[in-house]
Short mmCIF file of C-alpha atoms in Angstrom, two decimals:
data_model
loop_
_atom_site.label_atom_id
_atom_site.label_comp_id
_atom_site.label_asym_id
_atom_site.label_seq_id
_atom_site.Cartn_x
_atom_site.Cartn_y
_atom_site.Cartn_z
CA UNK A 1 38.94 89.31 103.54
CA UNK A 2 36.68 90.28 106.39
CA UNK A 3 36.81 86.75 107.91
CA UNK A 4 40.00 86.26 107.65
CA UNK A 5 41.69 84.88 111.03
CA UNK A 6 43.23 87.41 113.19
CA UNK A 7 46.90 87.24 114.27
CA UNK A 8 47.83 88.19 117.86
CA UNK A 9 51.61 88.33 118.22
CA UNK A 10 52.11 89.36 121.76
CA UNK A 11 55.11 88.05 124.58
CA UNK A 12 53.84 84.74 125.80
CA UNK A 13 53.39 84.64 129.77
CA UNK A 14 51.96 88.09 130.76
CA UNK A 15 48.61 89.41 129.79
CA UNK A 16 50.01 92.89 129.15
CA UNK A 17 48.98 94.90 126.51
CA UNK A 18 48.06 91.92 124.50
CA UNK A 19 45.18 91.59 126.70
CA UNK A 20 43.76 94.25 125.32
CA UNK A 21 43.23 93.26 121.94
CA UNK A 22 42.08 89.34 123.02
CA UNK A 23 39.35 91.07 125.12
CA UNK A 24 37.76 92.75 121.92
CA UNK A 25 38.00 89.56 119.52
CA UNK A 26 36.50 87.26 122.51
CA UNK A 27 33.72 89.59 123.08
CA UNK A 28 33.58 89.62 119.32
CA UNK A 29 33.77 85.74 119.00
CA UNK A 30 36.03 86.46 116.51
CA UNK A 31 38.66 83.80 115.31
CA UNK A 32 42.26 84.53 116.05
CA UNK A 33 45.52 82.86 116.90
CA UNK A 34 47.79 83.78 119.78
CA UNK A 35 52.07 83.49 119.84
CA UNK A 36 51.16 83.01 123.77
CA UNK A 37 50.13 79.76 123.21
CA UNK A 38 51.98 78.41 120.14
CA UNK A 39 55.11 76.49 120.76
CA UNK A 40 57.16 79.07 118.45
CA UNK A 41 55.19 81.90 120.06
CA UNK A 42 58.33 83.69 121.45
CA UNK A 43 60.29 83.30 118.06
CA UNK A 44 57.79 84.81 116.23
CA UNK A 45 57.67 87.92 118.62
CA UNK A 46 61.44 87.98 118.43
CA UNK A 47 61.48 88.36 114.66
CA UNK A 48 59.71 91.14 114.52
CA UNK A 49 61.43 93.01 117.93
CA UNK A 50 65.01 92.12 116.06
CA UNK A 51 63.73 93.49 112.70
CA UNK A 52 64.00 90.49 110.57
CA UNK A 53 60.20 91.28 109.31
CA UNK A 54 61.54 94.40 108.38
CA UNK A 55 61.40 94.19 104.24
CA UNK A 56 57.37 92.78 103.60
CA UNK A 57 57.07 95.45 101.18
CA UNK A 58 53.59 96.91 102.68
CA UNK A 59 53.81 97.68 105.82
CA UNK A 60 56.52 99.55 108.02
CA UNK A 61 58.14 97.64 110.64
CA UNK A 62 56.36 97.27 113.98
CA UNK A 63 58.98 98.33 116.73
CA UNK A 64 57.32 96.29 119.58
CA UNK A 65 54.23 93.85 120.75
CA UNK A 66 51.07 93.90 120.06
CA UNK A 67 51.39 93.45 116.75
CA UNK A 68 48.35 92.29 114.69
CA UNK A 69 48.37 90.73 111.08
CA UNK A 70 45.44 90.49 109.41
CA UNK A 71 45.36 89.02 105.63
CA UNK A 72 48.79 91.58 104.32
CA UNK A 73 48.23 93.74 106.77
CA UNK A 74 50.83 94.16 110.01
CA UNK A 75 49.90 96.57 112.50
CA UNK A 76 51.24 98.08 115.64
CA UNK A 77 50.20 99.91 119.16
CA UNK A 78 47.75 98.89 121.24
CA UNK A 79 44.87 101.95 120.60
CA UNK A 80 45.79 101.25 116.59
CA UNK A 81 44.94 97.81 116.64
CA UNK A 82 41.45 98.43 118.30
CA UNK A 83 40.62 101.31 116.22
CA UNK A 84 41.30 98.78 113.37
CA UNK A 85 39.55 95.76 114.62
CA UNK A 86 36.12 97.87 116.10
CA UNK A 87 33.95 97.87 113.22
CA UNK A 88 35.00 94.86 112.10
CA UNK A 89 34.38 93.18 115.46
CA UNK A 90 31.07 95.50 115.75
CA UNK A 91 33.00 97.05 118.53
CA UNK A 92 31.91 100.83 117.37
CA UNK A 93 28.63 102.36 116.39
CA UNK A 94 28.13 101.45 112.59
CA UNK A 95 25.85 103.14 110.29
CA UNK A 96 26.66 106.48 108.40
CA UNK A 97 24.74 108.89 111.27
CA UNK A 98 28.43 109.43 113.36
CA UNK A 99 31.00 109.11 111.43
CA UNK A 100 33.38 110.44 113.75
CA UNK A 101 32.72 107.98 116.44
CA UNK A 102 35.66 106.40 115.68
CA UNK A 103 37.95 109.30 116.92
CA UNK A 104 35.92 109.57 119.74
CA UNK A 105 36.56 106.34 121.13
CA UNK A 106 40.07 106.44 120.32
CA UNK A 107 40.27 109.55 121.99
CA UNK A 108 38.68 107.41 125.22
CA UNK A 109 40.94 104.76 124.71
CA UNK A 110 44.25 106.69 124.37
CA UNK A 111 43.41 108.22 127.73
CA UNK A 112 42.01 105.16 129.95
CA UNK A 113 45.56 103.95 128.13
CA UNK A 114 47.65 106.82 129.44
CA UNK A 115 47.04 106.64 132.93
CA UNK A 116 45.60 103.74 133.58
CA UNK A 117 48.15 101.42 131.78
CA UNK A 118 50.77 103.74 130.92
CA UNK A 119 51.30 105.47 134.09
CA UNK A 120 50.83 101.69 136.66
CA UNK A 121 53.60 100.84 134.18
CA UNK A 122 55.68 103.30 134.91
CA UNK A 123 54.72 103.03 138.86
CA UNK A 124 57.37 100.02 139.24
CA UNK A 125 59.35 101.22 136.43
CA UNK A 126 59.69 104.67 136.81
CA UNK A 127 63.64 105.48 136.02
CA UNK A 128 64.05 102.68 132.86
CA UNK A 129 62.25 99.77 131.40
CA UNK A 130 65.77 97.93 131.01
CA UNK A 131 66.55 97.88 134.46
CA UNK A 132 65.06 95.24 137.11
CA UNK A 133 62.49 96.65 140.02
CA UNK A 134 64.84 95.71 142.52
CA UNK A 135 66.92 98.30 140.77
CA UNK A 136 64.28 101.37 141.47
CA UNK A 137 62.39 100.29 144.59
CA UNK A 138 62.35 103.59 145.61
CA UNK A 139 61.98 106.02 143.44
CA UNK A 140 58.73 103.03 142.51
CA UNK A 141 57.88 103.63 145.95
CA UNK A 142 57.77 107.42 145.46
CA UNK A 143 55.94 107.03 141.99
CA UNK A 144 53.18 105.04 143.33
CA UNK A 145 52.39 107.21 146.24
CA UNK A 146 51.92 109.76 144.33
CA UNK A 147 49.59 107.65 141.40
CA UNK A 148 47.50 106.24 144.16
CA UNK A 149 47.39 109.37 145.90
CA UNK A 150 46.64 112.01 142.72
CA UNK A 151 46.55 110.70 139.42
CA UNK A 152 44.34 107.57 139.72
CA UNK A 153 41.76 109.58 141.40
CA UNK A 154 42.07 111.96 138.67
CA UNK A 155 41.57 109.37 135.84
CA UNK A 156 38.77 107.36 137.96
CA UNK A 157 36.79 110.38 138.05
CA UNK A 158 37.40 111.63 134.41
CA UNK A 159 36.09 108.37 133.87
CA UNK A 160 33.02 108.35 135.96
CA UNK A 161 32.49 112.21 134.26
CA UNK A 162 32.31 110.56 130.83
CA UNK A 163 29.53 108.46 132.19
CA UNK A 164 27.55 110.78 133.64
CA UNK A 165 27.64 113.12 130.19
CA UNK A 166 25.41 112.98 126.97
CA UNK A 167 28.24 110.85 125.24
CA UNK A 168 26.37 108.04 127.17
CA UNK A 169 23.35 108.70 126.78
CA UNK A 170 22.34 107.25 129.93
CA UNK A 171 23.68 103.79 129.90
CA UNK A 172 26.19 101.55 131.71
CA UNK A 173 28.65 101.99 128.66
CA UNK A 174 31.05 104.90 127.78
CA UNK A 175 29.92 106.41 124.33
CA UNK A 176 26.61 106.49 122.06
CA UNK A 177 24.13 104.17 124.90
CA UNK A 178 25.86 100.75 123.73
CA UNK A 179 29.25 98.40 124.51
CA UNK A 180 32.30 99.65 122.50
CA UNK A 181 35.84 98.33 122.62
CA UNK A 182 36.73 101.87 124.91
CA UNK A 183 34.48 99.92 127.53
CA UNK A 184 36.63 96.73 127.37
CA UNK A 185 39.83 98.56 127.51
CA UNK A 186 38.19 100.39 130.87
CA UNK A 187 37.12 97.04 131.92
CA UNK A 188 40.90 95.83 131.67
CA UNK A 189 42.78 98.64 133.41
CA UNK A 190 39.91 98.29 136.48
CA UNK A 191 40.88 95.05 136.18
CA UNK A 192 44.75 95.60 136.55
CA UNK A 193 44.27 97.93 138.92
CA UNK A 194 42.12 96.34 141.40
CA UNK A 195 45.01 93.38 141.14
CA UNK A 196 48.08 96.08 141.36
CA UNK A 197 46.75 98.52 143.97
CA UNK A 198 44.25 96.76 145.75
CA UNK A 199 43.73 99.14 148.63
CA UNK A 200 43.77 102.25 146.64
CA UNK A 201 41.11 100.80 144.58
CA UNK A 202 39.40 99.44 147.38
CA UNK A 203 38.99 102.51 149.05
CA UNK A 204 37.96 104.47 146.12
CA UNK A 205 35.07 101.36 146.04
CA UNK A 206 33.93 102.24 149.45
CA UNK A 207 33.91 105.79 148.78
CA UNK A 208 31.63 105.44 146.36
CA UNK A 209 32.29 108.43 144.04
CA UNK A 210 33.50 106.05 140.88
CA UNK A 211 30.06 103.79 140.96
CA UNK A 212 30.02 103.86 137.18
CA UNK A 213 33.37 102.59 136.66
CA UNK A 214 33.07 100.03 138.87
CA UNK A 215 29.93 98.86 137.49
CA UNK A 216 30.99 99.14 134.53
CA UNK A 217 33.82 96.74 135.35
CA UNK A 218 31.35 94.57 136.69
CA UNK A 219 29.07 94.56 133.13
CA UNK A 220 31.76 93.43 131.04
CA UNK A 221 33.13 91.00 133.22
CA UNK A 222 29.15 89.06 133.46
CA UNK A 223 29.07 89.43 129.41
CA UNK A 224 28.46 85.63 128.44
CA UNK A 225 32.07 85.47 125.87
CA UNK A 226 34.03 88.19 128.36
CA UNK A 227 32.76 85.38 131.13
CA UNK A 228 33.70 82.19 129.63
CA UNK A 229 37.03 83.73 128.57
CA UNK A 230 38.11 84.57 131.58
CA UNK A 231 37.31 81.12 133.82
CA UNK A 232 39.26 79.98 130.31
CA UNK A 233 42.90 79.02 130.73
CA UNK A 234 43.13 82.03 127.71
CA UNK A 235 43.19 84.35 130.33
CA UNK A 236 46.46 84.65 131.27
CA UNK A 237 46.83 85.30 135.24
CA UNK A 238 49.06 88.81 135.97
CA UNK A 239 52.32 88.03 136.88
CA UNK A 240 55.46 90.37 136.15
CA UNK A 241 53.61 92.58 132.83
CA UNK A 242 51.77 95.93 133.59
CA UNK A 243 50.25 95.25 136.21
CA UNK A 244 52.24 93.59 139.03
CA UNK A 245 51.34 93.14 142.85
CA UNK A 246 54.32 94.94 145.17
CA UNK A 247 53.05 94.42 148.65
CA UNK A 248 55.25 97.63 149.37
CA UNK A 249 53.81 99.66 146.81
CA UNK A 250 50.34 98.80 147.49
CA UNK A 251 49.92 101.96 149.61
CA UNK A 252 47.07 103.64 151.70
CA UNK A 253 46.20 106.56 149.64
CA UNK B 1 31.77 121.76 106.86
CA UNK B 2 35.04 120.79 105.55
CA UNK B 3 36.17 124.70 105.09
CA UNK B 4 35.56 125.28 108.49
CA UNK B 5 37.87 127.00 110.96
CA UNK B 6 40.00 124.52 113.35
CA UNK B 7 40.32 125.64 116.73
CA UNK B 8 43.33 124.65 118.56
CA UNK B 9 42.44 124.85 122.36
CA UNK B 10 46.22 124.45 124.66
CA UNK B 11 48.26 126.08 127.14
CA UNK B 12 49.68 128.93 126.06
CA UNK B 13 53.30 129.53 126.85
CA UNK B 14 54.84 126.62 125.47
CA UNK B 15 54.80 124.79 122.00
CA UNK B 16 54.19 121.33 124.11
CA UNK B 17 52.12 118.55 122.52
CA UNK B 18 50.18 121.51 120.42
CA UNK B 19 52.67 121.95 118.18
CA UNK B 20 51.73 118.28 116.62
CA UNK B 21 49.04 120.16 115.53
CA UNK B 22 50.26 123.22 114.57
CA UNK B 23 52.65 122.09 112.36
CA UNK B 24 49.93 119.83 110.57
CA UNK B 25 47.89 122.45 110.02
CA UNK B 26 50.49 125.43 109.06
CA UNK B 27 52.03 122.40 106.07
CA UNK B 28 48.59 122.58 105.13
CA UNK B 29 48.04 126.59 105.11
CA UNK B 30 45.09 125.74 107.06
CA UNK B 31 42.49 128.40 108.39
CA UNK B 32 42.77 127.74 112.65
CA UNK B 33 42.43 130.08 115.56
CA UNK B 34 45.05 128.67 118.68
CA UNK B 35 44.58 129.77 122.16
CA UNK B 36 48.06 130.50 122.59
CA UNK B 37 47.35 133.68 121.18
CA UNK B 38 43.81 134.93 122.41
CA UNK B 39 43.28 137.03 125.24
CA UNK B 40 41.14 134.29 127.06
CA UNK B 41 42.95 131.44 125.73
CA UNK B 42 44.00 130.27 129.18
CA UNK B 43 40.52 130.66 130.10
CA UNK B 44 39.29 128.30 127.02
CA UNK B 45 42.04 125.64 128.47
CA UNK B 46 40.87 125.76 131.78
CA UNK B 47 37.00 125.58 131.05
CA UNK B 48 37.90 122.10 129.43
CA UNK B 49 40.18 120.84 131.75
CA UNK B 50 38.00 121.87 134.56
CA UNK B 51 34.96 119.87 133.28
CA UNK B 52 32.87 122.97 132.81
CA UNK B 53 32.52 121.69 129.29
CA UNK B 54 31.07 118.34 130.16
CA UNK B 55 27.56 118.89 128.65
CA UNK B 56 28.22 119.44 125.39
CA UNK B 57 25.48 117.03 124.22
CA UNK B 58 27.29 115.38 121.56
CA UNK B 59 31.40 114.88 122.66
CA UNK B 60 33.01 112.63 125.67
CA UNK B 61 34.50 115.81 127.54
CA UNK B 62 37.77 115.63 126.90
CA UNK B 63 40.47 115.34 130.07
CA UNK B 64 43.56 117.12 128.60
CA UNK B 65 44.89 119.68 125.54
CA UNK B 66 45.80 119.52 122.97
CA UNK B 67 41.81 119.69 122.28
CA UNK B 68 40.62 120.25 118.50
CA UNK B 69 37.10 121.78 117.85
CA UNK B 70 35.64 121.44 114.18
CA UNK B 71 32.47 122.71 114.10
CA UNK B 72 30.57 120.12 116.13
CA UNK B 73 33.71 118.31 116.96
CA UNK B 74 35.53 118.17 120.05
CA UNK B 75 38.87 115.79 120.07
CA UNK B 76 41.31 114.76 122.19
CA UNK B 77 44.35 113.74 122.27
CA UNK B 78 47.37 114.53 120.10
CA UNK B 79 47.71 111.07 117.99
CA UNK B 80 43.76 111.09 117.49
CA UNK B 81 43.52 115.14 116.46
CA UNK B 82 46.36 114.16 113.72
CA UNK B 83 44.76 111.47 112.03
CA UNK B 84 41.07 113.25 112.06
CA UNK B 85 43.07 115.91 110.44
CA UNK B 86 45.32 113.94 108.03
CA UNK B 87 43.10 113.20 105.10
CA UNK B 88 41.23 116.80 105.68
CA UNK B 89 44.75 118.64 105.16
CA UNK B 90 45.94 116.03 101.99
CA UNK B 91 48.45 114.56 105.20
CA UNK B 92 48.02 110.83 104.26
CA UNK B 93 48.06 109.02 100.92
CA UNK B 94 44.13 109.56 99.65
CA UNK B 95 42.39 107.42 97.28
CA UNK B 96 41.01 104.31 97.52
CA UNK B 97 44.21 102.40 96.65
CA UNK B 98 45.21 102.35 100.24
CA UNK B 99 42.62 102.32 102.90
CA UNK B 100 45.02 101.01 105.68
CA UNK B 101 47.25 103.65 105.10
CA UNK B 102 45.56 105.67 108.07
CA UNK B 103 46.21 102.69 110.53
CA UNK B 104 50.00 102.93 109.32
CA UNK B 105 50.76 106.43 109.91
CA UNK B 106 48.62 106.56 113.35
CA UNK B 107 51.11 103.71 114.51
CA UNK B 108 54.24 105.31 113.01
CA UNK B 109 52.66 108.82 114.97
CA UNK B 110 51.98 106.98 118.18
CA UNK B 111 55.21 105.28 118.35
CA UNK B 112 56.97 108.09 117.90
CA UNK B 113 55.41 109.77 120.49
CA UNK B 114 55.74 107.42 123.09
CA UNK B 115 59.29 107.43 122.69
CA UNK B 116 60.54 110.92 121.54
CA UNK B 117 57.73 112.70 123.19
CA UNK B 118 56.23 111.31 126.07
CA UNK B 119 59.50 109.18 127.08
CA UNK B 120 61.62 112.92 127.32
CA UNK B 121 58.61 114.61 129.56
CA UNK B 122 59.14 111.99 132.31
CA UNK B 123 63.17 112.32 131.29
CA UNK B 124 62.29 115.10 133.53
CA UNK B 125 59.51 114.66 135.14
CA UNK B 126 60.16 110.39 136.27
CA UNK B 127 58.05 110.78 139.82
CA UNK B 128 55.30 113.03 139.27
CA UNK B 129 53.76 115.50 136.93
CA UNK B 130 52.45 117.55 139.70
CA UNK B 131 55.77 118.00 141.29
CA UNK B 132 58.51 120.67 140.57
CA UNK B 133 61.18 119.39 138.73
CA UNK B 134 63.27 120.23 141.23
CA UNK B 135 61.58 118.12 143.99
CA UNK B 136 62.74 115.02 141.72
CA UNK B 137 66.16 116.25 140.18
CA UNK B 138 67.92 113.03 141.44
CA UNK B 139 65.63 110.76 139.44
CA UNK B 140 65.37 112.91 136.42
CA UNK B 141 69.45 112.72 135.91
CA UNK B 142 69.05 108.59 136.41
CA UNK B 143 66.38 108.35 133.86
CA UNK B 144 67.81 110.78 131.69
CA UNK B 145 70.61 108.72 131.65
CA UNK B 146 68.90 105.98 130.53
CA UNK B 147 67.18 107.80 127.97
CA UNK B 148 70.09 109.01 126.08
CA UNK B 149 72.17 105.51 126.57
CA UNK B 150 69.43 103.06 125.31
CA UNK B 151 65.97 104.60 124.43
CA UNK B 152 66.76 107.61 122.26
CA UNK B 153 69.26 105.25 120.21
CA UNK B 154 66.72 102.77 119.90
CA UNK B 155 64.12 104.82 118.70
CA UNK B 156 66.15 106.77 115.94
CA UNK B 157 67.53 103.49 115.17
CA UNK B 158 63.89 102.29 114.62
CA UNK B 159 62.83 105.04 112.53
CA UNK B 160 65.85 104.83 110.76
CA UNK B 161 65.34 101.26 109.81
CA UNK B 162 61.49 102.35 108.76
CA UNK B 163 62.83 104.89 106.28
CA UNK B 164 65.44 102.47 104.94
CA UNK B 165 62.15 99.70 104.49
CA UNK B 166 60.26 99.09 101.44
CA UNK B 167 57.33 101.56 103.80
CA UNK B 168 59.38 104.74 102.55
CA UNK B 169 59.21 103.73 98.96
CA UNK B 170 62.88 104.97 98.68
CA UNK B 171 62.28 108.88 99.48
CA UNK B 172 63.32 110.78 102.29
CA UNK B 173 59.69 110.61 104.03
CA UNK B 174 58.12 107.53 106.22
CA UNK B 175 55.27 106.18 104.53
CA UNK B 176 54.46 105.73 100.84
CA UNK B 177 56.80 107.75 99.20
CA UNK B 178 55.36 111.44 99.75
CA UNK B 179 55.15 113.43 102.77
CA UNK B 180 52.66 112.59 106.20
CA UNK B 181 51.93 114.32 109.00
CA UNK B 182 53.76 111.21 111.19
CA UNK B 183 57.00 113.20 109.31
CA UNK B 184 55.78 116.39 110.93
CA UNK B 185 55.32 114.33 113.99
CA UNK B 186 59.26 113.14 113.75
CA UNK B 187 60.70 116.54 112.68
CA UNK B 188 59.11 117.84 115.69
CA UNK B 189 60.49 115.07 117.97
CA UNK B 190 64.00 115.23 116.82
CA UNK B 191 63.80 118.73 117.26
CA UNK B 192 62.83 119.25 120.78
CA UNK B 193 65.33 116.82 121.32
CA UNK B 194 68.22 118.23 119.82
CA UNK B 195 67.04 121.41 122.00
CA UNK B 196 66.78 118.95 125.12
CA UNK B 197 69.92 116.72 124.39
CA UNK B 198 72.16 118.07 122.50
CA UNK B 199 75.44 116.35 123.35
CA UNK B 200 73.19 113.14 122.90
CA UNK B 201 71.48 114.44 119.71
CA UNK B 202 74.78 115.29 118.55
CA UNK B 203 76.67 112.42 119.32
CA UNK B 204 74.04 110.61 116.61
CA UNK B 205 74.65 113.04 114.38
CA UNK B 206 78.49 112.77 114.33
CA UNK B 207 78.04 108.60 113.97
CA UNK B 208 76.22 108.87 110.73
CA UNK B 209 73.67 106.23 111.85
CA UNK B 210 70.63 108.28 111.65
CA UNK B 211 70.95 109.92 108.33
CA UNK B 212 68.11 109.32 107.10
CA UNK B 213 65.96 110.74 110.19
CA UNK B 214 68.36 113.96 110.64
CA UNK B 215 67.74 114.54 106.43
CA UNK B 216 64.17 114.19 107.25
CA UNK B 217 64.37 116.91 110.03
CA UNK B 218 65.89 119.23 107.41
CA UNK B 219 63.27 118.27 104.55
CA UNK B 220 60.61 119.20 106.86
CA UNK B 221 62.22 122.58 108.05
CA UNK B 222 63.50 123.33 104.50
CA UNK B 223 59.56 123.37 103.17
CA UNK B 224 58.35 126.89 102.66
CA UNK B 225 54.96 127.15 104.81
CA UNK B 226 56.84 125.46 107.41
CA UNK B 227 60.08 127.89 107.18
CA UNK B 228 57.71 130.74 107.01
CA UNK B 229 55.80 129.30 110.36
CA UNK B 230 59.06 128.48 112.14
CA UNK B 231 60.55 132.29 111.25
CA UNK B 232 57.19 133.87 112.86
CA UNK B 233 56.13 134.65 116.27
CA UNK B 234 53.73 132.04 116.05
CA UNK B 235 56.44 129.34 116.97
CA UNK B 236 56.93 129.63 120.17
CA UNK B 237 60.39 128.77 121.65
CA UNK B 238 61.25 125.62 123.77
CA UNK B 239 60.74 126.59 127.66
CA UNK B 240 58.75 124.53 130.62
CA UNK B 241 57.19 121.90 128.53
CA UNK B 242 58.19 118.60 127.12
CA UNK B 243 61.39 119.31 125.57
CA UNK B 244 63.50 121.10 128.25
CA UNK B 245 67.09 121.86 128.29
CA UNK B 246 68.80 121.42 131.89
CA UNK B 247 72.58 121.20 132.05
CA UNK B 248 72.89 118.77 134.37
CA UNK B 249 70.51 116.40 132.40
CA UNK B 250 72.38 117.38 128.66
CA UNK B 251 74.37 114.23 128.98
CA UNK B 252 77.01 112.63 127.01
CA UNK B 253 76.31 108.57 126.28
#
């Protein structure tokens, strides 16, 4: 069961929040498939956003990508897939001596996930997901002001605060003095971020306040799989997902 | 360890994103203290959110309430407090005969929550958190819009579907044929919004297309520790949180 192959089912053409979940099974070397490049990709997404997996008898029907299956198993949202996949992936401190480090790096990952995925999201769609950009420029351009301006300073810093405390115990990596899958999810929305808002982020570089985050971002991207996966045509470049480049929201904070 | 008091640490003045919790741990007749309702509860909230709690020695400081302290412990984050709670308050299936069953109700929990919790705080707050909701009235009304046309629809719709799947095991609850806390979760959801949206939340009711998740609502306000918690002063009524009621947002799909 434990070596069972890993099924990402994620919309083909966007990183997204798929990206999330590839970055812990490459790190992991862990064998997996991908519906964003398999010719019947997009169908199989579809059938499960239309509901026609909706009787397998297990599990309850996933309303939306990333879905994982796993042997029987079909599981949904983004945090919930990681928090699955970390010990198997050695992606969490094992052993029996903290047993609740599995909450605490879901409680790391939900957050880095609220505003630093969540919230960019919402930056260029801030009055509906069903409605094109073009349809909320401004109220984006109002959004984004103020995310660049208060709450990605806020979440930077939270961030940098986390590695500064005890739960790191003095290392490069968020919780317990080693690499967990909270660090590659950091790793990711840095990523995004640096892409989306490059001279908020840039000037939050120079200020040098945030020098764990960004060398943290830094760590995972030189780790030897994280590396060769991403100067791999795997990675999948950011184009119109979570993270999108507006030169007119790319504002000054 | 196990018999040890839960401390609830969130604002007090509105039920907000504590009252997850609450009602988890008032099903459960649960020993808990709640800063809602101590002197320097305020002052608890703010020491935490403040970062005055950052050395702790043991936790990740936690950004935001709802916070849970158990013994040792200190969790964040509503969806992550629940399922650390779940198998301590008999919430999820226990025995051995279903150890994904925690990954199953987390997803049901967070999906819920990002679409009949978090979705309705931006109904109303779409530009910024730390704005009045009067500086972005104009948005609000256009996303609230939205939400009631296609995103509250879809949502009961989905977790109609899930109580209709094999998941429910023909009851009247989500998952596996007995009660969870992601039903707590739901009640709570379609309650705020029927307090938010009621011509919306009654339109649904009047189609007869959500019957299974408006029964649930009543199953879960029908059971006795819950009654007796919802007839006390501990439940405190709907004001400036997530669920809000503005006329000019109570609008009619």
């Amino acid at each position: 069961m434990p070596h069972q192959t890993y099924h990402l089912i994620y919309w083909p053409g966007i990183p997204g929040r798929g990206e999330f979940i590839r970055l812990a099974l490459e790190e992991a070397g862990a064998k997996y498939t991908d519906t964003a490049f398999t010719e019947t990709g997009m169908d199989e997404v579809l059938s499960f956003v239309h509901g026609k997996a909706k009787d397998d008898g297990i599990n309850p029907p996933p309303l939306a990508p990333p879905i994982l299956k796993h042997g029987d198993l079909v599981l949904s949202q983004t945090s919930n897939i990681l928090q699955y996949l970390g010990p198997r992936l050695g992606l969490i401190p094992d052993g029996p001596g903290d047993p609740n480090a599995t909450y605490r790096i879901n409680g790391l990952t939900l957050t880095a996930l609220d505003g630093m995925c969540n919230e960019p999201h919402d930056c260029h769609h801030p009055i509906a997901t069903g409605l094109f950009y073009e349809d909320q420029k401004t109220e984006s351009k109002r959004r984004s002001e103020d995310y660049v301006t208060n709450r990605l300073p806020k979440f930077m810093s939270y961030f940098e605060r986390v590695l500064e405390s005890e739960s790191s115990r003095g290392s490069r990596w968020l919780y317990g003095g080693r690499l967990t899958y909270a660090d590659l999810v950091l790793f990711q929305c840095v990523d995004g971020l640096k892409f989306m808002f490059p001279k908020a982020m840039g000037k939050l570089e120079r200020q040098g306040k945030h020098e764990g985050v960004f060398a943290l971002h830094k760590a995972v991207s030189d780790r030897p799989r994280i590396k060769a996966y991403i100067e791999s045509s795997r990675r999948q470049p950011y184009s119109n997902g979570i993270y999108r480049y507006y030169e007119e929201l790319d504002i000054e904070p």
